[in-house]
Coordinates of C-alpha atoms in Angstrom, one line a residue:
X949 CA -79.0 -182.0 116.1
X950 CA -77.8 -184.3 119.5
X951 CA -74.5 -183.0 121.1
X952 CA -73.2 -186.7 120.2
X953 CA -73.9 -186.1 116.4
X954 CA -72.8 -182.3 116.9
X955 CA -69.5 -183.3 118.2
X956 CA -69.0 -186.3 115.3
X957 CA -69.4 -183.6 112.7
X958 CA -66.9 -181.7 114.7
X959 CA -64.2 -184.2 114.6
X960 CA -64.8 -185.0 111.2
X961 CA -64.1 -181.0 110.1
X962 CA -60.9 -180.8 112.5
X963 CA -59.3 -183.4 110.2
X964 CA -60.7 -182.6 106.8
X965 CA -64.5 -183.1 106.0
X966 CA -66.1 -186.6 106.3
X967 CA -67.5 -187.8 102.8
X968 CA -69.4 -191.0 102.7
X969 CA -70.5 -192.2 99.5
X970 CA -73.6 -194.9 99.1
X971 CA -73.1 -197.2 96.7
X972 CA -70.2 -199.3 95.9
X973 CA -70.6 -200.5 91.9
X974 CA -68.8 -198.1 89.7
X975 CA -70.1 -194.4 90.3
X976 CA -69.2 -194.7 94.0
X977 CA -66.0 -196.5 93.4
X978 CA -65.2 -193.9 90.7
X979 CA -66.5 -191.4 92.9
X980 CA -64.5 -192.5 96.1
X981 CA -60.9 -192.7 93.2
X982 CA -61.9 -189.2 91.8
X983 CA -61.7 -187.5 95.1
X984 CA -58.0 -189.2 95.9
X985 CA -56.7 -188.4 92.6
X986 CA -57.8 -184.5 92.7
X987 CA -56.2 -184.2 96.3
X988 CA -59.1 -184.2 98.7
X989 CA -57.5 -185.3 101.8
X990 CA -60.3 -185.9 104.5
X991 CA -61.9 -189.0 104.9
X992 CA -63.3 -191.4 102.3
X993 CA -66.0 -193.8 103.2
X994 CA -67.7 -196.2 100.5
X995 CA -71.1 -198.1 101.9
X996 CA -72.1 -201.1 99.4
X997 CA -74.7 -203.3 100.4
X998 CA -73.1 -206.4 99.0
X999 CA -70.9 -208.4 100.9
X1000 CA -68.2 -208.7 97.7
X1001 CA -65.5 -206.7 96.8
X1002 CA -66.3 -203.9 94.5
X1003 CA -66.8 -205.3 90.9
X1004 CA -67.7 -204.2 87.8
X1005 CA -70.9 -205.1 86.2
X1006 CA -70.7 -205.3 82.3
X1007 CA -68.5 -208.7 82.5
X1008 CA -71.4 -210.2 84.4
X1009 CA -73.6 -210.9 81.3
X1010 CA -70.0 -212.0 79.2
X1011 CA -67.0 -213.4 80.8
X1012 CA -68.4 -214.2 84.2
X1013 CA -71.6 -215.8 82.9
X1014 CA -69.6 -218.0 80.3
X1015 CA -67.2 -219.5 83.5
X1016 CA -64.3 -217.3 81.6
X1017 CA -63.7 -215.0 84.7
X1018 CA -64.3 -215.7 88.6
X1019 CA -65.7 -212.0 88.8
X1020 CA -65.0 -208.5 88.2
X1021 CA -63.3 -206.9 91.0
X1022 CA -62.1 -203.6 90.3
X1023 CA -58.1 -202.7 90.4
X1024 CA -58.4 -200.2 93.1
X1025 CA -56.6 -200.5 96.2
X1026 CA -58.7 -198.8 98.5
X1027 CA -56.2 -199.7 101.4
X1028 CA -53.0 -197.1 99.3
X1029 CA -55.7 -194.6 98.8
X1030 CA -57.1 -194.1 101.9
X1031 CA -60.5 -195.4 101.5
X1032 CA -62.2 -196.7 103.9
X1033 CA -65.0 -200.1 102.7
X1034 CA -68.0 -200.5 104.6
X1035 CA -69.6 -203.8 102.4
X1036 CA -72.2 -206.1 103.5
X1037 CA -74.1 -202.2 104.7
X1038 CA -77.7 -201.8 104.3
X1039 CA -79.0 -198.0 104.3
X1040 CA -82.0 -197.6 105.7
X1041 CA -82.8 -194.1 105.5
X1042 CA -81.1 -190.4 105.4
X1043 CA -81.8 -187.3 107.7
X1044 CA -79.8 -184.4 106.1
X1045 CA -80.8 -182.2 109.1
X1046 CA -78.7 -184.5 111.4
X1047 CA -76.2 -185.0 108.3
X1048 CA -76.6 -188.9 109.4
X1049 CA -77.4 -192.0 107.1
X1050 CA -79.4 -194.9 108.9
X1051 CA -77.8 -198.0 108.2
X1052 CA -78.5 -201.6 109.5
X1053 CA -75.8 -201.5 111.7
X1054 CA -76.0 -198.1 113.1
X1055 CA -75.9 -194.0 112.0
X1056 CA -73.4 -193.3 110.1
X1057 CA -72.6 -189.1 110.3
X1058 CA -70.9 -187.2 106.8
X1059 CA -69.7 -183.9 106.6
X1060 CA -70.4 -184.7 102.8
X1061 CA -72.8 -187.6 100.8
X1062 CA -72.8 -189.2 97.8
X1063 CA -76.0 -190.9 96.5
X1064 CA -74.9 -193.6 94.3
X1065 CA -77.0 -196.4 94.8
X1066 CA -77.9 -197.3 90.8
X1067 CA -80.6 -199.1 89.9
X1068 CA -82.6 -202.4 90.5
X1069 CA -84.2 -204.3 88.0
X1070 CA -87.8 -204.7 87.8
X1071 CA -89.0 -208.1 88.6
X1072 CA -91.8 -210.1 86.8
X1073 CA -95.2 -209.5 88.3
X1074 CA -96.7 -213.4 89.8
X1075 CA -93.2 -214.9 89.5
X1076 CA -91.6 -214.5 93.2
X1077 CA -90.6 -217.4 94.3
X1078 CA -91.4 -219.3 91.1
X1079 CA -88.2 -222.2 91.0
X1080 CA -85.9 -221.3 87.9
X1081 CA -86.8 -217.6 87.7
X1082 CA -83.4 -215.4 87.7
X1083 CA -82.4 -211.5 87.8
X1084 CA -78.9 -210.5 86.0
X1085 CA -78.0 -207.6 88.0
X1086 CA -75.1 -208.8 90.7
X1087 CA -72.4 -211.2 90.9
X1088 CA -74.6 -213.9 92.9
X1089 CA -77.4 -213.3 89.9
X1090 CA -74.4 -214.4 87.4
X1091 CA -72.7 -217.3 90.2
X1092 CA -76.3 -218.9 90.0
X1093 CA -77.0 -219.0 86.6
X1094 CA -73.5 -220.4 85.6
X1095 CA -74.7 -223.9 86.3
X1096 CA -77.7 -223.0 84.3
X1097 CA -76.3 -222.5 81.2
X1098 CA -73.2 -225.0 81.8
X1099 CA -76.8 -227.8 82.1
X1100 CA -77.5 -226.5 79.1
X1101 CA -81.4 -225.6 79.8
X1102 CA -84.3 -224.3 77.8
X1103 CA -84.1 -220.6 78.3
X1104 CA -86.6 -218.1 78.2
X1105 CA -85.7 -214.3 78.3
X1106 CA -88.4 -211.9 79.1
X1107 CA -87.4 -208.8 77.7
X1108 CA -85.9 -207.8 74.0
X1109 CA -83.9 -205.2 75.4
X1110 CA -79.8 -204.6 76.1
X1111 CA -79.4 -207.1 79.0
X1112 CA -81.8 -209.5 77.3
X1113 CA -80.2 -210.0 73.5
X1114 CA -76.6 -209.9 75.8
X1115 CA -77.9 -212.8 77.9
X1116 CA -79.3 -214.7 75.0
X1117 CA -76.0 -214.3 72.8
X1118 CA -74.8 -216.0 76.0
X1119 CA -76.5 -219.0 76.2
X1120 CA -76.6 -219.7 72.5
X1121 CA -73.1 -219.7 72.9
X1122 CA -73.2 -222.1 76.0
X1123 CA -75.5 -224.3 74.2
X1124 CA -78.9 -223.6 75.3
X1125 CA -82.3 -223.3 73.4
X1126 CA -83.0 -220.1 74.1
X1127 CA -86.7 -218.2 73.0
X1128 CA -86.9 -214.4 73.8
X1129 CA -90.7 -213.1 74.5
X1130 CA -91.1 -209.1 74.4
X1131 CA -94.2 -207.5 74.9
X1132 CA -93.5 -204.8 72.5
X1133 CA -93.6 -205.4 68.4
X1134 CA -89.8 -204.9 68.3
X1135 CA -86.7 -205.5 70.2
X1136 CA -85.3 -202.2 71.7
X1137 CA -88.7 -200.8 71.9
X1138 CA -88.2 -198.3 74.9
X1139 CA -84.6 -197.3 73.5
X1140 CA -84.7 -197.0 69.5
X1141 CA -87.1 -196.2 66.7
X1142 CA -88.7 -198.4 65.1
X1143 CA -87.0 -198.1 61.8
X1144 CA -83.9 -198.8 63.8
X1145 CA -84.7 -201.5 65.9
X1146 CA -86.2 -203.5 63.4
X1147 CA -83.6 -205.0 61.1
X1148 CA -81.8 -206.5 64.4
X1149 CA -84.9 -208.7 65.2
X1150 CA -82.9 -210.7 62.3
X1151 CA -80.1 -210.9 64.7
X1152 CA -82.1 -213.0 66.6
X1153 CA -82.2 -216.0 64.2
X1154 CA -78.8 -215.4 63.3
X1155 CA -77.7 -217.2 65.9
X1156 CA -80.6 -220.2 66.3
X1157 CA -82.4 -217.8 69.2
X1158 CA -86.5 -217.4 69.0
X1159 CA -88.1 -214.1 69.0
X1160 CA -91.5 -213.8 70.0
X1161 CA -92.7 -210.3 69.8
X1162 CA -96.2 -209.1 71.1
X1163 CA -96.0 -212.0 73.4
X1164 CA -96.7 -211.2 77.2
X1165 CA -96.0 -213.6 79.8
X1166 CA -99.6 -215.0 81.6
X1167 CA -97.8 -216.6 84.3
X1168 CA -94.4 -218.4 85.0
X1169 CA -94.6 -222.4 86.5
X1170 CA -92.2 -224.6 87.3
X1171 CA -90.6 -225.8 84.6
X1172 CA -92.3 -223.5 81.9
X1173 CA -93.5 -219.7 81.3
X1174 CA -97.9 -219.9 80.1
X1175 CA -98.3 -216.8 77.2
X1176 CA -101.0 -214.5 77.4
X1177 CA -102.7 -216.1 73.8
X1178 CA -102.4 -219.8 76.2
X1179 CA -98.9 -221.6 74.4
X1180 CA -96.3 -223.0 77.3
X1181 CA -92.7 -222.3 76.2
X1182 CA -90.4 -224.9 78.2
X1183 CA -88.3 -223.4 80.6
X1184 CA -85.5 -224.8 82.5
X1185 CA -84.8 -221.3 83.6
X1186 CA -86.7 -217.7 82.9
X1187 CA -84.2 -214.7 82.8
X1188 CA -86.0 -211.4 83.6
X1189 CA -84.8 -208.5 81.5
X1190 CA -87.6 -205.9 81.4
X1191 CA -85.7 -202.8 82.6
X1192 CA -84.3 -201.7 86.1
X1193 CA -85.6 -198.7 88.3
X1194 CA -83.5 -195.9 90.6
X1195 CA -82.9 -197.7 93.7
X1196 CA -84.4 -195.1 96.0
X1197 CA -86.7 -196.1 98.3
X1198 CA -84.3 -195.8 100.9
X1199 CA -84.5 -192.1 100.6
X1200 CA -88.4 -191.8 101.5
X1201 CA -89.1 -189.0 103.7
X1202 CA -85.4 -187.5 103.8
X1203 CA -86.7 -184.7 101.8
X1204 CA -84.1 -185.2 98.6
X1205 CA -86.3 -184.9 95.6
X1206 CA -87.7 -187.5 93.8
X1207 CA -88.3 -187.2 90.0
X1208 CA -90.7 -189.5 87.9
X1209 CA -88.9 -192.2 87.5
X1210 CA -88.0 -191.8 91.1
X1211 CA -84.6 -190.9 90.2
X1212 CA -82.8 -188.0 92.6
X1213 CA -83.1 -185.1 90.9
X1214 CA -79.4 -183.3 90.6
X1215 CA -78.7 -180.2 88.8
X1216 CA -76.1 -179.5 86.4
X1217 CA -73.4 -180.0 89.5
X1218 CA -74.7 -183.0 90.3
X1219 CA -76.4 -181.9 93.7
X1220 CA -79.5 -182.7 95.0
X1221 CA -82.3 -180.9 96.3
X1222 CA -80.8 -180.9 100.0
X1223 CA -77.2 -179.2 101.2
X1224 CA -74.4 -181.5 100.9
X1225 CA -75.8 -184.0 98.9
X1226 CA -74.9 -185.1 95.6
X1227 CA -76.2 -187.9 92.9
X1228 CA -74.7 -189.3 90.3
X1229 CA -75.1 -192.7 88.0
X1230 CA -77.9 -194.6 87.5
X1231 CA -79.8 -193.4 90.5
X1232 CA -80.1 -189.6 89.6
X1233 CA -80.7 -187.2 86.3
X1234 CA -79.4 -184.2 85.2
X1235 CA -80.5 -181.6 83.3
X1236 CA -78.4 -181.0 80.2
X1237 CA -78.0 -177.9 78.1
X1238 CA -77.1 -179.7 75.2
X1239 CA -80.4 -181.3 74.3
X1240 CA -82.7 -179.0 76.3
X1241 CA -84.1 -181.6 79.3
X1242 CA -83.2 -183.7 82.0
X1243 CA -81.7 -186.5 81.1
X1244 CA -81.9 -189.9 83.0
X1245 CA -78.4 -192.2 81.7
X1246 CA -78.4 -196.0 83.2
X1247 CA -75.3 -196.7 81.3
X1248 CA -71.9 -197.6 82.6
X1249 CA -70.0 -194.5 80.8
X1250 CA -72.3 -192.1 82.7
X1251 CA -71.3 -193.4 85.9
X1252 CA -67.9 -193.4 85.1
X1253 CA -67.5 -189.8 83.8
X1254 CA -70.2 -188.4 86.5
X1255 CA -68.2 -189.0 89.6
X1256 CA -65.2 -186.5 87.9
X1257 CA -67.9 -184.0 88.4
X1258 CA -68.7 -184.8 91.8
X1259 CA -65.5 -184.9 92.8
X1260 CA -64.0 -181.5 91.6
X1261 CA -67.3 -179.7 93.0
X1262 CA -66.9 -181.2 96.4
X1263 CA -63.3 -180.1 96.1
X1264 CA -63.6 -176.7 94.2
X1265 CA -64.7 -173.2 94.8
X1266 CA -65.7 -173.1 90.9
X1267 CA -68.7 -175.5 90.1
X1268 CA -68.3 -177.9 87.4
X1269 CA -70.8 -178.4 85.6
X1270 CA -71.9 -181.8 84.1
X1271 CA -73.5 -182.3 80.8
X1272 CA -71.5 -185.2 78.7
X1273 CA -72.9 -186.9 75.4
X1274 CA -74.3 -190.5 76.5
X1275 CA -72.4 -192.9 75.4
X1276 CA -73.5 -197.0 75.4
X1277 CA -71.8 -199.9 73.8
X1278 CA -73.2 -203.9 73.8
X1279 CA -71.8 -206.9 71.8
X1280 CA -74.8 -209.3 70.9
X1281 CA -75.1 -211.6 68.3
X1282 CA -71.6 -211.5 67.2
X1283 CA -72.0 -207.7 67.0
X1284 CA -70.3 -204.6 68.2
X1285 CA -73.2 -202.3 69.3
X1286 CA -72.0 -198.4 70.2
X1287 CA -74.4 -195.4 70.7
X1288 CA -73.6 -192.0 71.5
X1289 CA -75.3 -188.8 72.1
X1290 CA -79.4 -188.9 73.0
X1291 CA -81.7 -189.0 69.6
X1292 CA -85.5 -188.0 70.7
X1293 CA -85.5 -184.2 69.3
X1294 CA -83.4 -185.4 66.1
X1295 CA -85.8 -183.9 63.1
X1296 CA -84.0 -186.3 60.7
X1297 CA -82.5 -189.8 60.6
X1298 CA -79.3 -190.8 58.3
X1299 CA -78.2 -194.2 57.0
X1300 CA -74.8 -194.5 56.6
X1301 CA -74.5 -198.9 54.8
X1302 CA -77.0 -201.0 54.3
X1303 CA -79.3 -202.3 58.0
X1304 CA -79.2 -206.2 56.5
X1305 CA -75.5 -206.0 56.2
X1306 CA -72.7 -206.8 58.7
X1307 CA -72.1 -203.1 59.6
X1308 CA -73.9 -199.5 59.3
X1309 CA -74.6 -196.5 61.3
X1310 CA -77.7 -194.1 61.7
X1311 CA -77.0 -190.7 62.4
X1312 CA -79.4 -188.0 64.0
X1313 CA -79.4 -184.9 63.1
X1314 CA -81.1 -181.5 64.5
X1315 CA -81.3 -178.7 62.1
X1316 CA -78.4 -180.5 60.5
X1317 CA -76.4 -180.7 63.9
X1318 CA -75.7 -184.7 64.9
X1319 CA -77.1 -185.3 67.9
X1320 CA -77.0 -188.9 68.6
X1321 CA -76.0 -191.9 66.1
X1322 CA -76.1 -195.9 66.2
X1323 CA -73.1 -197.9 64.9
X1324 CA -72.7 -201.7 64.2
X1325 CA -69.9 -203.2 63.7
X1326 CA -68.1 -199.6 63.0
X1327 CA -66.1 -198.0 66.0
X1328 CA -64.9 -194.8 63.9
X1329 CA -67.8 -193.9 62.9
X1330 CA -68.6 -193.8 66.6
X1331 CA -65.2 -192.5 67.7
X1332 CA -65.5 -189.6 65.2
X1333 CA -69.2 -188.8 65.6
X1334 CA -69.3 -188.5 69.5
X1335 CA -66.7 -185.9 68.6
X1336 CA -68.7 -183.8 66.3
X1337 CA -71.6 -184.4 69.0
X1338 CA -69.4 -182.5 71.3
X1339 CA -68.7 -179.4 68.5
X1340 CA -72.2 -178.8 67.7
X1341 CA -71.1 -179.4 64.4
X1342 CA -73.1 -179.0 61.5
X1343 CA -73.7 -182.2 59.0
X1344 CA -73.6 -182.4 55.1
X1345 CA -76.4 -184.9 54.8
X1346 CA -75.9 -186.1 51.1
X1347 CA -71.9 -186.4 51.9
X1348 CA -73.3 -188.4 55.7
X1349 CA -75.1 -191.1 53.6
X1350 CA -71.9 -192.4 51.6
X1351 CA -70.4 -194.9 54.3
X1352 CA -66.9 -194.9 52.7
X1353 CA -66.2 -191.0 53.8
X1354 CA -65.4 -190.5 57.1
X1355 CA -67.7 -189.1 59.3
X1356 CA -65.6 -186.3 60.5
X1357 CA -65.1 -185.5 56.6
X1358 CA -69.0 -185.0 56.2
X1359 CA -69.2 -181.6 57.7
X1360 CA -70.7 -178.8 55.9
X1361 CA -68.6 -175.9 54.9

C-alpha cells in the first residue's frame, strides 16, 4: 500500500469511514439513501458512468418512450443528504489490496465499496454498426428511439421476452407495425414454463403485433432484418431484447469472485469474496435458504430491497442477512403482469381462472408449500400470495383452484 494511499485511508477513518458505491441506477442510489436514513455518518460517494442525473429505469420502456415524461430522475436530494455524485465516471478496475477503484479520471480510495454496477444487455451478433439497430437499457437508448416510434416505422423486436413484449405494447400504441422474432418456440422461454408461457403468445395478436417463434435472425441490413429460413422482414428500426448480462468486466483480475453468469458472488450479507466489498442488484447473486441455491434476480424490486441489507451490515455489529421472495411486475398488451417468489423446484403447478381469459394466476407449490406464482390482471392474488410465500405456508390445492376464494383463505388446516 503507498504512504499517499495509506494516509487517504487515514483521513477517511478520522472522520467516519469512506464508502463509495459503483453504480448509480437504483441499487446504488438506494444503497447510497439506505446508509443516510440508518445514521451512517461518514462519507457517501455514488460513481455512475452516465453523465445524467440518476433515474429510474422501468419508465424508460413506458412513459419516456411514448414522449409522456422527459425522464425518470429520482426524488433524492443527494445535496440534504450528504451524498456526494461522481457522474460521467468510468471504472476501470479495483485493487482491494490498496482499497482503490481505478477510474478514468483517477484512483478513487474507500474505506468501504459497493458493487452495483447491474447489467448490460447483450447485443445482436453481426449487427454493430448496422443503421437502425437500437438497445433499450439507458435514457439516451429511450431519447433515440422516441423519434422512431413518433415516424411511425416498421419495427422488429428480437427477443419475446419482458423488455421485448413491453417495447412492442409501445409501438403498437405509437402506431408502428411491429413483428416480434424469438428464437425459442414460446415467448418467455428462459423465464416460464411452457404451459405458462404459451397462452400469452395470443397476447401478441391482441393487439395487431406479429409473433414469429423459431425464427433466428441471419443477419440485420439497412432497412431490414434477413431470417435464418431466407424471408426479409422490413425494418425501419430493429430493437434488441435478448437478455442483459452482469456488468463485470471491470472487475477482471481484482480477485472478487466471479460466478457463471459472471455475476459477483455475495453471500447471504451481501459481501463478496474480498474484505470490504459488497454486491448487490443485478450485478451479484445470493444464496437463499428459502429455495436451497443461489439465486441471480435482474429485477427492479431486488435492487430496491438489497441495498437495506447492505446498508444495516455496513452499519451493524449483527449481520443481516438477505434472502427476500423475488418479486417482478410488467404491463404488456393491456395487461398487468406480477410474479413473485422463484418456481424451478415447484413439484406442482395450480390454475387459479381460465389462461384465454382476461385474468388468472398459477400457483407453485412444493410439497404443498407456494413457492412462486404468476398473476394477470389480479393484484390480490399477488398481494396475498407473496405473503404466504414468506410463511412457508402450506396450500389446500382443491380449495387453490376455485379463483373466487381468496388466496390467503386456501390454506390447509
Amino acid at each position: 500500500m503507498s504512504e499517499q494511499t495509506r494516509e487517504a485511508r487515514e483521513e477517511g477513518t478520522s472522520q467516519g469511514r469512506r464508502v463509495v458505491v459503483v453504480g448509480a441506477g437504483m441499487a446504488g442510489v438506494q444503497t447510497a439513501v439506505a446508509l443516510r436514513e440508518q445514521g451512517f455518518t461518514g462519507s457517501v460517494t455514488l460513481i455512475g458512468a452516465e453523465p445524467h442525473q440518476p433515474y429510474d429505469r422501468p419508465p424508460l420502456s413506458k412513459a419516456v418512450l411514448l414522449g409522456k415524461a422527459e425522464g425518470s430522475a429520482f426524488d433524492v436530494d443527494f445535496e440534504a443528504l450528504g451524498i456526494e455524485l461522481s457522474l460521467g465516471r468510468e471504472v476501470t478496475g479495483l485493487r482491494p489490496g490498496d482499497h482503490q477503484l481505478d477510474t478514468g479520471s483517477g484512483p478513487v480510495p474507500y474505506d468501504v465499496l459497493v458493487l452495483a454496477t447491474g447489467a448490460e444487455p447483450i447485443r445482436l451478433p453481426g449487427a454493430e454498426g448496422v443503421p437502425g439497430v437500437h438497445l433499450l437499457r439507458t435514457l439516451d437508448d429511450a431519447e433515440r428511439l422516441r423519434p422512431v416510434l413518433a415516424r411511425q416505422h416498421d419495427v422488429v423486436v428480437v427477443g419475446a421476452g419482458w423488455i421485448g413484449a413491453e417495447f412492442a405494447t409501445a409501438a403498437r400504441e405509437a402506431g408502428c407495425a411491429v413483428t416480434v422474432v424469438e428464437a425459442a418456440d414460446r415467448p418467455l422461454a428462459g423465464a416460464l414454463p411452457a404451459e405458462v408461457a404459451a397462452p400469452m403468445a395470443a397476447w401478441y395478436a391482441d393487439i395487431g403485433a406479429v409473433l414469429r417463434t423459431h425464427a433466428r435472425v441471419e443477419r440485420v441490413e439497412p432497412g431490414a432484418v434477413v431470417l435464418d429460413d431466407g424471408s426479409r422482414l422490413p425494418a425501419g428500426a430493429v430493437v434488441v431484447g435478448i437478455g442483459a448480462r452482469p456488468a463485470t468486466g471491470w472487475l477482471a483480475g481484482s480477485g472478487v469472485e466471479l460466478g457463471a453468469h459472471r455475476e459477483v458472488v455475495a453471500d447471504e450479507h451481501l459481501r463478496t469474496s474480498v474484505p470490504d466489498v459488497y454486491a448487490v442488484g443485478d450485478c451479484a447473486s445470493f444464496p437463499s435458504a428459502r429455495y436451497g441455491e443461489r439465486l441471480l434476480v435482474h429485477h427492479w424490486d431486488n435492487a430496491l430491497q438489497g441495498p437495506r441489507t447492505v446498508a444495516a451490515n455496513i452499519i451493524g455489529e449483527t449481520p443481516s442477512v438477505y434472502d427476500p421472495v423475488p418479486y417482478f411486475w410488467s404491463e404488456q398488451f393491456g395487461r398487468f403482469v406480477q410474479y413473485a417468489g422463484h418456481h424451478a423446484s415447484a413439484d406442482r403447478a395450480v390454475w387459479r381462472g381460465d389462461p384465454a381469459g382476461p385474468a388468472w394466476t398459477v400457483c407453485w407449490l412444493r410439497q404443498d408449500r407456494l413457492v412462486a406464482l404468476l398473476a394477470v390482471g389480479r393484484p390480490r392474488d399477488l398481494a396475498q400470495g407473496r405473503r404466504l410465500i414468506e410463511a412457508g405456508r402450506r396450500m389446500d390445492a382443491v380449495a387453490l383452484v376455485d379463483p373466487a376464494r381468496p388466496l390467503k383463505d386456501a390454506t390447509a388446516v
